Coordinates of C-alpha atoms in Angstrom, one line a residue:
M39 CA 42.8 12.8 17.7
N40 CA 40.7 10.3 19.6
R41 CA 38.5 7.9 17.7
H42 CA 36.2 5.6 19.4
S43 CA 33.6 3.0 18.5
A44 CA 30.0 3.1 19.8
G45 CA 30.6 0.3 22.3
W46 CA 33.4 2.4 23.8
M47 CA 31.4 5.6 24.4
A48 CA 29.9 4.7 27.8
R49 CA 33.2 3.3 29.2
Y50 CA 35.0 6.4 27.9
R51 CA 32.6 8.8 29.6
N52 CA 32.7 7.0 32.9
T53 CA 36.5 7.0 32.8
L54 CA 36.7 10.7 32.2
V55 CA 34.3 11.4 35.1
A56 CA 36.4 9.1 37.4
I57 CA 39.6 11.0 36.7
G58 CA 37.9 14.3 37.1
V59 CA 37.8 15.6 33.5
S60 CA 34.8 17.7 32.6
V61 CA 32.6 15.9 30.1
L62 CA 31.1 18.6 27.9
N63 CA 28.7 16.1 26.3
V64 CA 28.7 12.7 24.8
V65 CA 25.3 12.8 23.1
P66 CA 23.3 9.6 22.3
L67 CA 21.9 9.3 18.8
T68 CA 18.5 7.9 18.0
A69 CA 18.9 6.9 14.4
A70 CA 19.6 3.2 14.0
A71 CA 20.8 0.8 11.3
V72 CA 18.5 -1.8 9.9
E73 CA 19.3 -4.8 12.0
T74 CA 16.6 -7.3 10.9
V75 CA 15.5 -8.7 7.6
T76 CA 12.7 -6.7 5.9
S77 CA 12.5 -4.1 8.6
P78 CA 10.8 -0.9 7.6
V79 CA 13.1 1.8 6.4
G80 CA 11.7 5.1 7.5
D81 CA 8.0 6.0 8.0
E82 CA 5.1 5.5 5.6
F83 CA 4.8 8.3 3.0
R84 CA 2.2 9.4 0.5
F85 CA 3.3 8.8 -3.1
N86 CA 0.9 11.3 -4.6
T87 CA 1.1 15.0 -4.2
T88 CA -2.5 15.7 -5.5
E89 CA -4.3 15.8 -2.1
Y90 CA -8.0 15.6 -3.0
G91 CA -9.9 13.2 -5.1
S92 CA -9.4 9.5 -6.0
Q93 CA -5.9 8.2 -6.4
H94 CA -6.0 4.4 -7.0
G95 CA -4.8 1.4 -9.0
V96 CA -1.1 1.8 -8.3
A97 CA 1.7 -0.2 -10.0
L98 CA 5.4 -0.1 -9.0
A99 CA 8.8 -0.8 -10.5
M100 CA 12.4 -0.4 -9.2
D101 CA 15.8 -0.4 -10.9
A102 CA 18.9 -2.2 -9.7
D103 CA 19.9 0.4 -7.1
G104 CA 16.5 1.1 -5.7
D105 CA 15.2 4.1 -7.6
T106 CA 11.4 3.6 -7.8
V107 CA 8.6 4.7 -10.1
G108 CA 4.9 4.5 -9.2
V109 CA 2.0 5.0 -11.7
W110 CA -1.7 5.2 -10.8
Y111 CA -5.1 6.5 -11.8
S112 CA -6.0 10.0 -10.6
T113 CA -9.4 11.6 -10.7
P114 CA -9.3 15.0 -8.9
V115 CA -12.4 16.3 -7.0
G116 CA -14.9 17.7 -9.4
S117 CA -13.2 16.5 -12.5
A118 CA -14.7 14.1 -15.1
T119 CA -11.2 13.4 -16.5
T120 CA -9.1 10.5 -15.3
Q121 CA -5.4 10.6 -15.9
I122 CA -2.6 8.1 -15.4
I123 CA 0.0 9.8 -13.1
G124 CA 3.6 8.8 -12.4
R125 CA 6.2 9.9 -9.9
R126 CA 9.8 8.9 -9.4
L127 CA 11.6 8.5 -6.1
D128 CA 15.3 7.8 -5.4
A129 CA 16.7 4.9 -3.4
A130 CA 16.1 6.9 -0.1
A131 CA 12.4 7.5 -1.1
L132 CA 13.1 11.1 -1.8
P133 CA 11.4 12.7 -4.8
R134 CA 13.2 12.6 -8.1
S135 CA 10.3 14.3 -9.9
D136 CA 7.0 15.9 -9.4
E137 CA 3.9 14.1 -10.6
F138 CA 3.8 13.7 -14.4
V139 CA 1.1 12.6 -16.8
I140 CA 1.7 9.3 -18.5
N141 CA -1.1 9.1 -21.1
T142 CA -1.8 11.2 -24.2
T143 CA -4.7 8.8 -25.1
T144 CA -8.1 9.4 -23.5
I145 CA -8.7 7.3 -20.4
R146 CA -12.2 6.0 -19.7
G147 CA -12.5 3.7 -16.7
S148 CA -9.8 3.1 -14.2
R149 CA -8.3 -0.4 -14.5
G150 CA -5.3 -1.8 -16.3
V151 CA -2.1 0.1 -15.7
D152 CA 1.3 -1.5 -15.2
V153 CA 4.9 -0.3 -15.2
A154 CA 8.4 -1.9 -15.6
M155 CA 12.0 -0.7 -15.3
D156 CA 15.3 -2.1 -16.5
F157 CA 18.4 -2.1 -14.3
A158 CA 19.3 1.4 -15.5
G159 CA 16.0 2.9 -14.6
N160 CA 14.4 3.2 -18.0
I161 CA 10.6 3.0 -17.7
S162 CA 7.8 1.3 -19.7
V163 CA 4.1 1.9 -18.9
V164 CA 1.1 0.0 -20.4
F165 CA -2.4 1.1 -19.9
E166 CA -6.0 0.7 -21.1
G167 CA -7.2 3.6 -23.1
R168 CA -10.2 4.5 -25.3
A169 CA -9.2 6.7 -28.2
V170 CA -12.2 5.0 -29.9
S171 CA -15.4 3.4 -28.6
E172 CA -13.9 0.3 -27.1
P173 CA -10.8 0.0 -24.9
H174 CA -7.4 -0.9 -26.3
V175 CA -3.9 -1.3 -24.9
Y176 CA -1.2 1.4 -25.2
L177 CA 2.5 1.5 -24.4
R178 CA 4.6 4.6 -23.6
L179 CA 8.4 4.7 -22.8
F180 CA 10.3 7.1 -20.6
N181 CA 14.0 7.4 -20.0
H182 CA 15.7 7.0 -16.6
D183 CA 15.1 10.8 -15.9
G184 CA 11.3 10.3 -16.5
L185 CA 11.3 12.1 -19.9
P186 CA 8.9 10.6 -22.5
L187 CA 10.6 8.9 -25.5
G188 CA 7.6 9.4 -27.7
P189 CA 3.7 9.3 -27.7
D190 CA 1.4 6.5 -26.7
V191 CA 1.7 3.5 -29.1
R192 CA -1.2 1.1 -29.5
V193 CA -0.1 -2.5 -28.7
D194 CA -3.0 -4.6 -29.9
G195 CA -3.7 -5.0 -33.6
P196 CA -6.5 -3.2 -35.6
A197 CA -8.5 -6.5 -35.9
R198 CA -9.1 -6.6 -32.1
F199 CA -12.6 -5.6 -31.0
L200 CA -11.3 -4.7 -27.6
A201 CA -8.2 -5.2 -25.4
L202 CA -7.9 -4.5 -21.7
S203 CA -6.1 -5.4 -18.4
P204 CA -2.5 -5.1 -19.8
Q205 CA 0.6 -6.2 -17.9
I206 CA 4.3 -5.7 -18.8
A207 CA 7.7 -7.2 -17.9
R208 CA 11.1 -5.8 -18.8
N209 CA 14.5 -7.3 -18.3
N210 CA 18.0 -5.9 -17.7
A211 CA 18.7 -5.3 -21.4
G212 CA 15.4 -3.4 -21.9
D213 CA 13.5 -6.1 -23.8
H214 CA 9.9 -6.3 -22.8
V215 CA 6.8 -8.2 -23.3
V216 CA 3.1 -7.1 -22.9
V217 CA 0.1 -9.4 -22.3
W218 CA -3.5 -8.5 -22.1
I219 CA -7.1 -9.7 -22.3
S220 CA -8.8 -9.5 -25.8
R221 CA -12.0 -10.3 -27.7
N222 CA -12.2 -10.3 -31.4
A223 CA -16.0 -9.7 -31.5
I224 CA -19.0 -9.5 -29.2
G225 CA -19.6 -13.0 -27.8
A226 CA -16.3 -14.3 -28.9
D227 CA -14.1 -16.3 -26.4
V228 CA -11.8 -14.4 -24.1
E229 CA -8.2 -14.5 -25.3
I230 CA -4.9 -13.8 -23.6
R231 CA -2.6 -12.2 -26.1
G232 CA 1.0 -11.1 -26.0
R233 CA 3.5 -9.1 -27.9
R234 CA 7.3 -8.5 -27.6
F235 CA 9.0 -5.2 -27.9
S236 CA 12.6 -4.0 -28.3
P237 CA 14.3 -1.6 -25.8
T238 CA 13.3 1.3 -28.0
G239 CA 9.7 0.3 -28.0
L240 CA 9.6 -1.3 -31.5
P241 CA 7.4 -4.4 -32.0
V242 CA 9.3 -7.6 -32.3
G243 CA 7.2 -10.1 -34.2
T244 CA 3.4 -10.2 -34.3
E245 CA 0.8 -10.7 -31.6
F246 CA 0.5 -14.3 -30.3
V247 CA -2.3 -16.1 -28.4
V248 CA -1.4 -17.5 -25.0
A249 CA -4.9 -19.0 -24.2
S250 CA -8.4 -18.8 -25.5
S251 CA -11.5 -19.7 -23.4
E252 CA -14.7 -18.2 -22.2
T253 CA -13.7 -19.2 -18.6
I254 CA -10.5 -17.3 -18.4
D255 CA -10.8 -15.2 -15.3
G256 CA -9.1 -12.0 -14.3
T257 CA -5.8 -10.4 -15.4
P258 CA -2.9 -12.4 -16.8
R259 CA 0.6 -11.7 -15.4
V260 CA 4.0 -11.9 -17.1
A261 CA 7.7 -12.1 -16.0
I262 CA 10.9 -12.1 -18.1
D263 CA 14.4 -13.2 -17.5
D264 CA 17.6 -11.6 -18.8
A265 CA 17.9 -14.0 -21.7
G266 CA 14.5 -12.8 -22.9
Q267 CA 12.6 -16.0 -22.0
F268 CA 9.2 -15.2 -20.3
T269 CA 6.4 -16.8 -18.5
V270 CA 2.7 -16.0 -18.5
V271 CA 0.3 -17.1 -15.7
W272 CA -3.5 -16.8 -15.5
A273 CA -6.7 -18.3 -13.9
E274 CA -9.1 -20.4 -15.9
D275 CA -11.8 -23.0 -15.4
R276 CA -11.1 -26.1 -17.6
S277 CA -13.7 -28.3 -16.0
T278 CA -16.3 -29.9 -18.1
S279 CA -19.1 -28.6 -15.9
S280 CA -21.5 -26.0 -17.4
T281 CA -21.2 -24.0 -14.1
P282 CA -17.6 -22.9 -13.4
T283 CA -16.5 -24.7 -10.2
A284 CA -12.8 -25.4 -10.6
R285 CA -10.7 -22.4 -11.5
D286 CA -7.0 -23.2 -11.5
I287 CA -3.8 -21.4 -12.1
Y288 CA -2.0 -22.1 -15.4
L289 CA 1.4 -21.2 -16.7
Q290 CA 3.0 -21.1 -20.2
R291 CA 6.8 -20.6 -20.7
Y292 CA 8.1 -19.0 -23.9
T293 CA 11.5 -18.8 -25.6
A294 CA 13.2 -15.5 -26.2
G295 CA 11.9 -15.8 -29.8
G296 CA 8.3 -15.8 -28.6
L297 CA 7.7 -19.5 -29.1
A298 CA 5.8 -21.6 -26.6
S299 CA 8.2 -23.8 -24.7
G300 CA 6.4 -27.0 -23.7
S301 CA 2.7 -27.5 -22.9
T302 CA 0.6 -25.3 -20.6
L303 CA 1.1 -26.4 -17.0
R304 CA -1.3 -26.3 -14.1
V305 CA 0.5 -24.6 -11.2
N306 CA -1.7 -25.4 -8.2
R307 CA -1.8 -28.8 -6.6
T308 CA -4.7 -27.9 -4.3
T309 CA -8.0 -28.4 -6.2
T310 CA -10.6 -28.3 -3.5
D311 CA -11.3 -24.6 -3.8
H312 CA -11.2 -21.9 -6.5
Q313 CA -7.7 -20.7 -7.3
F314 CA -7.6 -17.1 -8.7
N315 CA -5.8 -13.7 -8.8
P316 CA -2.3 -15.0 -9.7
D317 CA 0.9 -13.1 -9.9
V318 CA 4.4 -14.1 -11.0
A319 CA 7.9 -12.7 -10.4
M320 CA 11.3 -13.9 -11.8
D321 CA 15.0 -13.4 -11.3
A322 CA 17.6 -12.8 -14.0
N323 CA 18.2 -16.5 -14.5
G324 CA 14.6 -17.5 -15.0
N325 CA 13.8 -18.9 -11.5
A326 CA 10.3 -17.8 -10.8
V327 CA 7.5 -17.9 -8.1
V328 CA 3.8 -17.8 -8.7
I329 CA 1.4 -16.8 -6.0
W330 CA -2.4 -16.9 -6.0
Q331 CA -5.5 -16.8 -3.8
S332 CA -6.9 -20.2 -2.8
A333 CA -10.2 -19.6 -1.0
Y334 CA -9.1 -17.7 2.2
R335 CA -5.4 -18.0 2.0
I336 CA -2.5 -17.1 -0.3
C337 CA -0.5 -19.9 -1.8
G338 CA 2.8 -20.1 -3.7
Q339 CA 4.8 -22.3 -6.0
R340 CA 8.4 -21.9 -7.2
I341 CA 9.0 -22.5 -10.9
A342 CA 12.3 -23.7 -12.4
P343 CA 13.9 -21.9 -15.3
T344 CA 12.7 -24.7 -17.6
G345 CA 9.1 -23.8 -16.7
G346 CA 8.5 -26.9 -14.5
L347 CA 7.5 -27.0 -10.8
A348 CA 10.3 -26.6 -8.3
G349 CA 9.5 -28.0 -4.9
K350 CA 6.0 -28.2 -3.4
E351 CA 3.1 -25.8 -3.2
F352 CA 3.4 -23.7 0.0
A353 CA 1.2 -21.5 2.1
I354 CA 2.1 -17.8 2.4
S355 CA -0.9 -16.8 4.5
S356 CA -2.9 -19.5 6.2
S357 CA -5.1 -17.7 8.8
G358 CA -7.7 -15.0 8.7
S359 CA -10.0 -14.0 5.9
V360 CA -8.1 -12.8 2.9
A361 CA -9.8 -10.0 0.9
S362 CA -10.8 -10.9 -2.6
R363 CA -8.2 -8.7 -4.2
P364 CA -5.1 -9.6 -6.1
A365 CA -2.0 -10.3 -4.0
A366 CA 1.4 -9.2 -5.4
V367 CA 4.9 -10.7 -5.4
T368 CA 8.4 -9.4 -6.3
M369 CA 11.7 -11.3 -6.7
A370 CA 15.2 -9.9 -6.4
R371 CA 16.8 -10.2 -9.8
T372 CA 20.2 -11.2 -8.6
T373 CA 19.5 -13.3 -5.5
G374 CA 16.1 -14.9 -6.1
H375 CA 14.7 -13.9 -2.7
F376 CA 11.0 -13.0 -3.0
T377 CA 8.4 -11.1 -1.0
A378 CA 4.6 -11.4 -1.2
T379 CA 2.0 -8.8 0.0
W380 CA -1.7 -9.1 0.3
A381 CA -4.8 -7.5 1.9
Q382 CA -6.4 -9.4 4.7
S383 CA -9.9 -8.6 6.1
E384 CA -10.0 -8.0 9.8
G385 CA -13.3 -7.0 11.4
G386 CA -14.6 -6.0 8.0
I387 CA -11.6 -3.7 7.3
D388 CA -8.8 -4.7 4.8
R389 CA -5.3 -4.6 6.3
L390 CA -2.0 -5.1 4.5
Y391 CA 0.6 -7.8 5.2
Y392 CA 3.8 -9.0 3.7
R393 CA 6.2 -12.0 4.0
H394 CA 9.7 -12.6 2.8
F395 CA 11.2 -15.8 1.5
S396 CA 14.6 -17.2 0.5
S397 CA 15.3 -18.2 -3.1
G398 CA 14.6 -21.8 -2.0
G399 CA 11.2 -21.0 -0.7
T400 CA 12.1 -20.9 3.1
A401 CA 10.1 -18.3 5.0
L402 CA 12.6 -15.7 6.4
T403 CA 9.8 -13.8 8.3
T404 CA 6.3 -14.4 9.5
A405 CA 3.4 -12.5 8.0
S406 CA 4.0 -8.9 9.1
S407 CA 1.7 -5.9 9.1
A408 CA 2.6 -3.3 6.6
T409 CA 0.2 -0.6 7.9
K410 CA -2.8 -0.3 10.1
K411 CA -3.6 3.4 9.6
Y412 CA -6.5 3.1 7.2
P413 CA -8.4 0.5 5.3
T414 CA -5.9 -0.6 2.6
I415 CA -6.5 -2.4 -0.7
D416 CA -4.8 -3.3 -4.0
P417 CA -1.2 -3.6 -2.9
A418 CA 1.7 -3.3 -5.3
I419 CA 5.3 -4.3 -4.7
A420 CA 8.7 -4.0 -6.3
S421 CA 12.3 -4.8 -5.4
D422 CA 15.8 -3.7 -6.5
A423 CA 18.6 -6.1 -7.6
D424 CA 19.3 -7.6 -4.1
G425 CA 15.8 -7.5 -2.7
D426 CA 15.3 -4.1 -0.9
L427 CA 11.7 -3.4 -1.6
T428 CA 8.9 -0.9 -1.8
I429 CA 5.2 -1.6 -1.1
A430 CA 2.5 0.8 -2.1
W431 CA -1.3 0.6 -1.6
N432 CA -4.6 2.4 -2.0
S433 CA -5.4 3.9 1.4
A434 CA -9.0 5.2 1.9
E435 CA -9.2 7.7 4.7
T436 CA -12.0 7.0 7.1
T437 CA -13.1 10.7 7.5
S438 CA -13.5 11.7 3.8
W439 CA -14.0 10.5 0.3
N440 CA -10.4 11.0 -0.6
S441 CA -8.1 8.2 -1.3
D442 CA -4.3 8.2 -1.6
I443 CA -1.4 6.1 -2.7
N444 CA 0.7 5.4 0.4
S445 CA 4.0 3.6 0.5
R446 CA 6.8 2.3 2.6
R447 CA 10.3 1.0 2.0
Y448 CA 11.8 -2.2 3.5
A449 CA 15.2 -3.7 3.8
G450 CA 15.9 -7.0 2.0
S451 CA 17.8 -9.9 3.4
E452 CA 21.1 -9.1 1.7
S453 CA 23.4 -7.1 4.0
V454 CA 25.7 -4.1 3.7
D455 CA 28.4 -3.1 6.2
L456 CA 28.4 0.6 6.7
D457 CA 31.2 2.1 8.8
V458 CA 31.7 5.6 10.0
Q459 CA 34.9 7.2 11.2
A460 CA 35.9 10.9 12.1
T461 CA 39.1 12.7 12.6
D462 CA 39.6 16.2 14.0
D463 CA 42.2 18.7 12.6
A464 CA 43.9 19.3 16.0
D465 CA 44.4 17.3 19.2
V466 CA 44.1 20.4 21.4
V467 CA 42.2 23.7 20.7
A468 CA 41.3 26.8 22.6
G469 CA 37.9 27.8 23.6
R470 CA 35.7 29.0 20.7
E471 CA 38.4 27.9 18.2
L472 CA 37.1 26.3 15.0
I473 CA 37.4 22.5 14.9
T474 CA 37.1 20.8 11.5
Y475 CA 36.0 17.2 11.6
T476 CA 36.5 15.0 8.5
V477 CA 33.9 12.2 8.4
A478 CA 34.5 9.0 6.3
V479 CA 31.6 6.7 5.5
S480 CA 32.5 3.4 3.8
N481 CA 30.8 0.1 2.9
G482 CA 32.8 -2.9 4.0
Y483 CA 30.6 -5.5 2.3
P484 CA 32.8 -7.7 0.0
A485 CA 32.6 -7.0 -3.7
S486 CA 30.1 -9.3 -5.5
A487 CA 29.8 -10.2 -9.2
L488 CA 26.0 -10.0 -8.8
I489 CA 24.7 -6.6 -9.9
G490 CA 23.3 -4.5 -7.1
V491 CA 24.2 -6.9 -4.2
G492 CA 25.7 -5.2 -1.2
V493 CA 25.2 -1.7 -2.6
A494 CA 24.3 0.8 0.1
T495 CA 21.6 3.4 -0.8
G496 CA 19.7 6.0 1.2
V497 CA 22.8 6.5 3.4
T498 CA 22.1 9.0 6.2
L499 CA 24.4 10.5 8.8
A500 CA 23.5 12.0 12.2
A501 CA 26.2 14.1 13.9
V502 CA 25.8 15.7 17.3
P503 CA 28.4 18.0 18.9
S504 CA 29.1 18.7 22.5
L505 CA 26.8 21.0 24.5
D506 CA 28.0 24.6 24.1
A507 CA 29.7 23.7 20.8
N508 CA 28.1 25.2 17.7
V509 CA 28.0 23.8 14.2
L510 CA 29.2 26.4 11.6
D511 CA 28.7 24.5 8.4
T512 CA 29.2 21.3 6.4
I513 CA 31.2 20.7 3.2
G514 CA 31.0 17.6 1.0
G515 CA 30.1 16.4 -2.5
N516 CA 26.8 14.5 -2.8
W517 CA 26.0 15.3 0.9
N518 CA 22.7 17.2 1.6
C519 CA 22.9 18.4 5.2
T520 CA 20.6 20.2 7.5
V521 CA 22.3 22.1 10.3
T522 CA 20.5 23.1 13.5
S523 CA 21.9 22.3 17.0
D524 CA 23.1 19.1 15.3
V525 CA 23.6 17.8 11.8
R526 CA 21.5 15.5 9.7
C527 CA 22.9 14.5 6.2
T528 CA 21.7 12.4 3.3
Y529 CA 24.1 11.0 0.7
T530 CA 22.6 11.3 -2.7
G531 CA 24.8 8.7 -4.3
T532 CA 25.3 5.0 -3.7
V533 CA 28.1 3.4 -1.8
L534 CA 29.4 0.3 -3.6
P535 CA 30.8 -2.7 -1.8
G536 CA 34.4 -2.0 -0.7
A537 CA 34.0 1.7 -1.6
S538 CA 33.5 5.0 0.3
A539 CA 31.2 7.9 0.1
E540 CA 32.7 11.3 -0.7
P541 CA 34.4 12.9 2.4
L542 CA 32.3 15.2 4.5
Q543 CA 33.7 18.0 6.7
I544 CA 31.7 19.3 9.7
R545 CA 33.1 22.6 11.1
V546 CA 32.2 23.2 14.8
W547 CA 33.0 26.1 17.1
A548 CA 34.6 24.6 20.3
P549 CA 32.9 25.3 23.7
R550 CA 34.3 28.2 25.7
E551 CA 35.0 26.1 28.8
P552 CA 38.0 23.7 29.2
G553 CA 37.2 20.0 28.9
M554 CA 36.7 17.4 26.2
A555 CA 34.6 18.4 23.2
S556 CA 33.1 15.6 21.2
L557 CA 31.3 14.8 17.9
S558 CA 29.0 11.8 18.1
L559 CA 28.2 10.1 14.7
Q560 CA 25.8 7.5 13.5
V561 CA 25.3 6.2 9.9
S562 CA 22.4 4.2 8.6
G563 CA 20.9 3.2 5.2
N564 CA 18.1 1.5 3.4
Q565 CA 19.6 -1.9 3.7
Y566 CA 19.9 -4.6 6.3
D567 CA 23.2 -4.2 8.2
A568 CA 24.2 -7.4 10.0
N569 CA 27.2 -5.6 11.6
S570 CA 25.9 -2.6 13.4
S571 CA 29.0 -2.3 15.7
N572 CA 30.7 0.1 13.4
D573 CA 27.7 2.2 12.6
T574 CA 28.6 4.8 15.3
A575 CA 31.7 6.6 16.3
L576 CA 32.9 9.3 18.7
E577 CA 35.7 11.8 18.0
T578 CA 37.0 13.8 21.0
T579 CA 39.1 17.0 21.2
R580 CA 40.7 18.6 24.3
V581 CA 39.6 22.2 24.9
E582 CA 42.1 24.3 27.0

């Protein structure tokens, strides 16, 4: 039984040749571990399976281990009906469900859908529906398998003339809060209203007013910590001029009981341009970040758990012409690292970018292109507990009127330490004898008290046998393998820090000719792997 690390492969092959031993094949592998922060994991993929028509307005959420749900508006070609569609993916971006319909209430128009998940993957969706003449806000809950837990429930009270543009936040315990734009009558001031809900979707308390003004602009955003305290942000012009000239970003912090905590706070320090299109993200302890558009750049400001400013305002994008569409931000619940994404106009075409930051606001990457395939607008972003993330966007093809929801996964800045080893069941075999290789994949990252940190998801294994050796089959729980001339396997479970995946056996017919048979192995996952030296292995067996 000869086990070798990747760094030893080339030296081993050269040694065999030098002493005259026939090398049947030591095959290089092309799969690679994620060796840099926020590197893409896999290729772009289309979220929707409906191929024709308009798919737009996507919102995303992720649970602690990286399972993802996307929801969006879908209007098929030739249809006058718009539906809200959802689809679930696992941590490897493989489908966990087909498309499913979210709403039972009639949809008219196509704005105002949002989604949230708790750490266990239970789902809450809010949307704007029109069961009557004017729009109102509805909530529907689904369990972690995507099964509905009841019908749509109207969120805003019967006294509201209209309610629209809802947003939702949900914490680890399943408590959630919804905010929306409301008017009580034609010509009345715009109000931002909110309401809290229990994990089972029951209202907690009554509606409350966050802000009321004719100059409130755009959609409010909300984030919640694990203690149930939450923060609402919005854009508003509070100048005394009759012509709006000074939109700013405002924040209001709330207790877990739904009471305002302190006064409304202006977030932006820059006041020379309009500030608009805010978003907010929060970790489990209440640390938050607010981002917004300031003229032709995206700015950010960290927020302390008390609701006060933490540090200085900082630039996320500072060059180019940023499209007038909302940017989006996500924050890892356990580590506080955050990532922003935005559309930036280049030559009249919107292109998508993202940038990753530490919990202290230090930029860990430069602005990076997410895609350049098609014009891209309206990005959405979500992350798991330790910051592995998914970005989705509305991609309009240049050759048709179709539009799709495209997406891509990225590794966060927290590392895993995948290791692969293999042993054969005999040191020496005869030609065409069956060799059984037992493969062990483990995660050497130290155990952490932080939920989700260091957990390896989307683990894949590539195994290539010697030339003239033939793979018979594979045997292993939670391993989905495809066998051709080589083997490609995906592990459907997660590998916790300090734990191992279930064993995998790969059975191979030895070559006919004498020499050294081999099995080359490489493991990778969705996460950043700072130690790639143990991601490959080589097991050799003498053939006589």
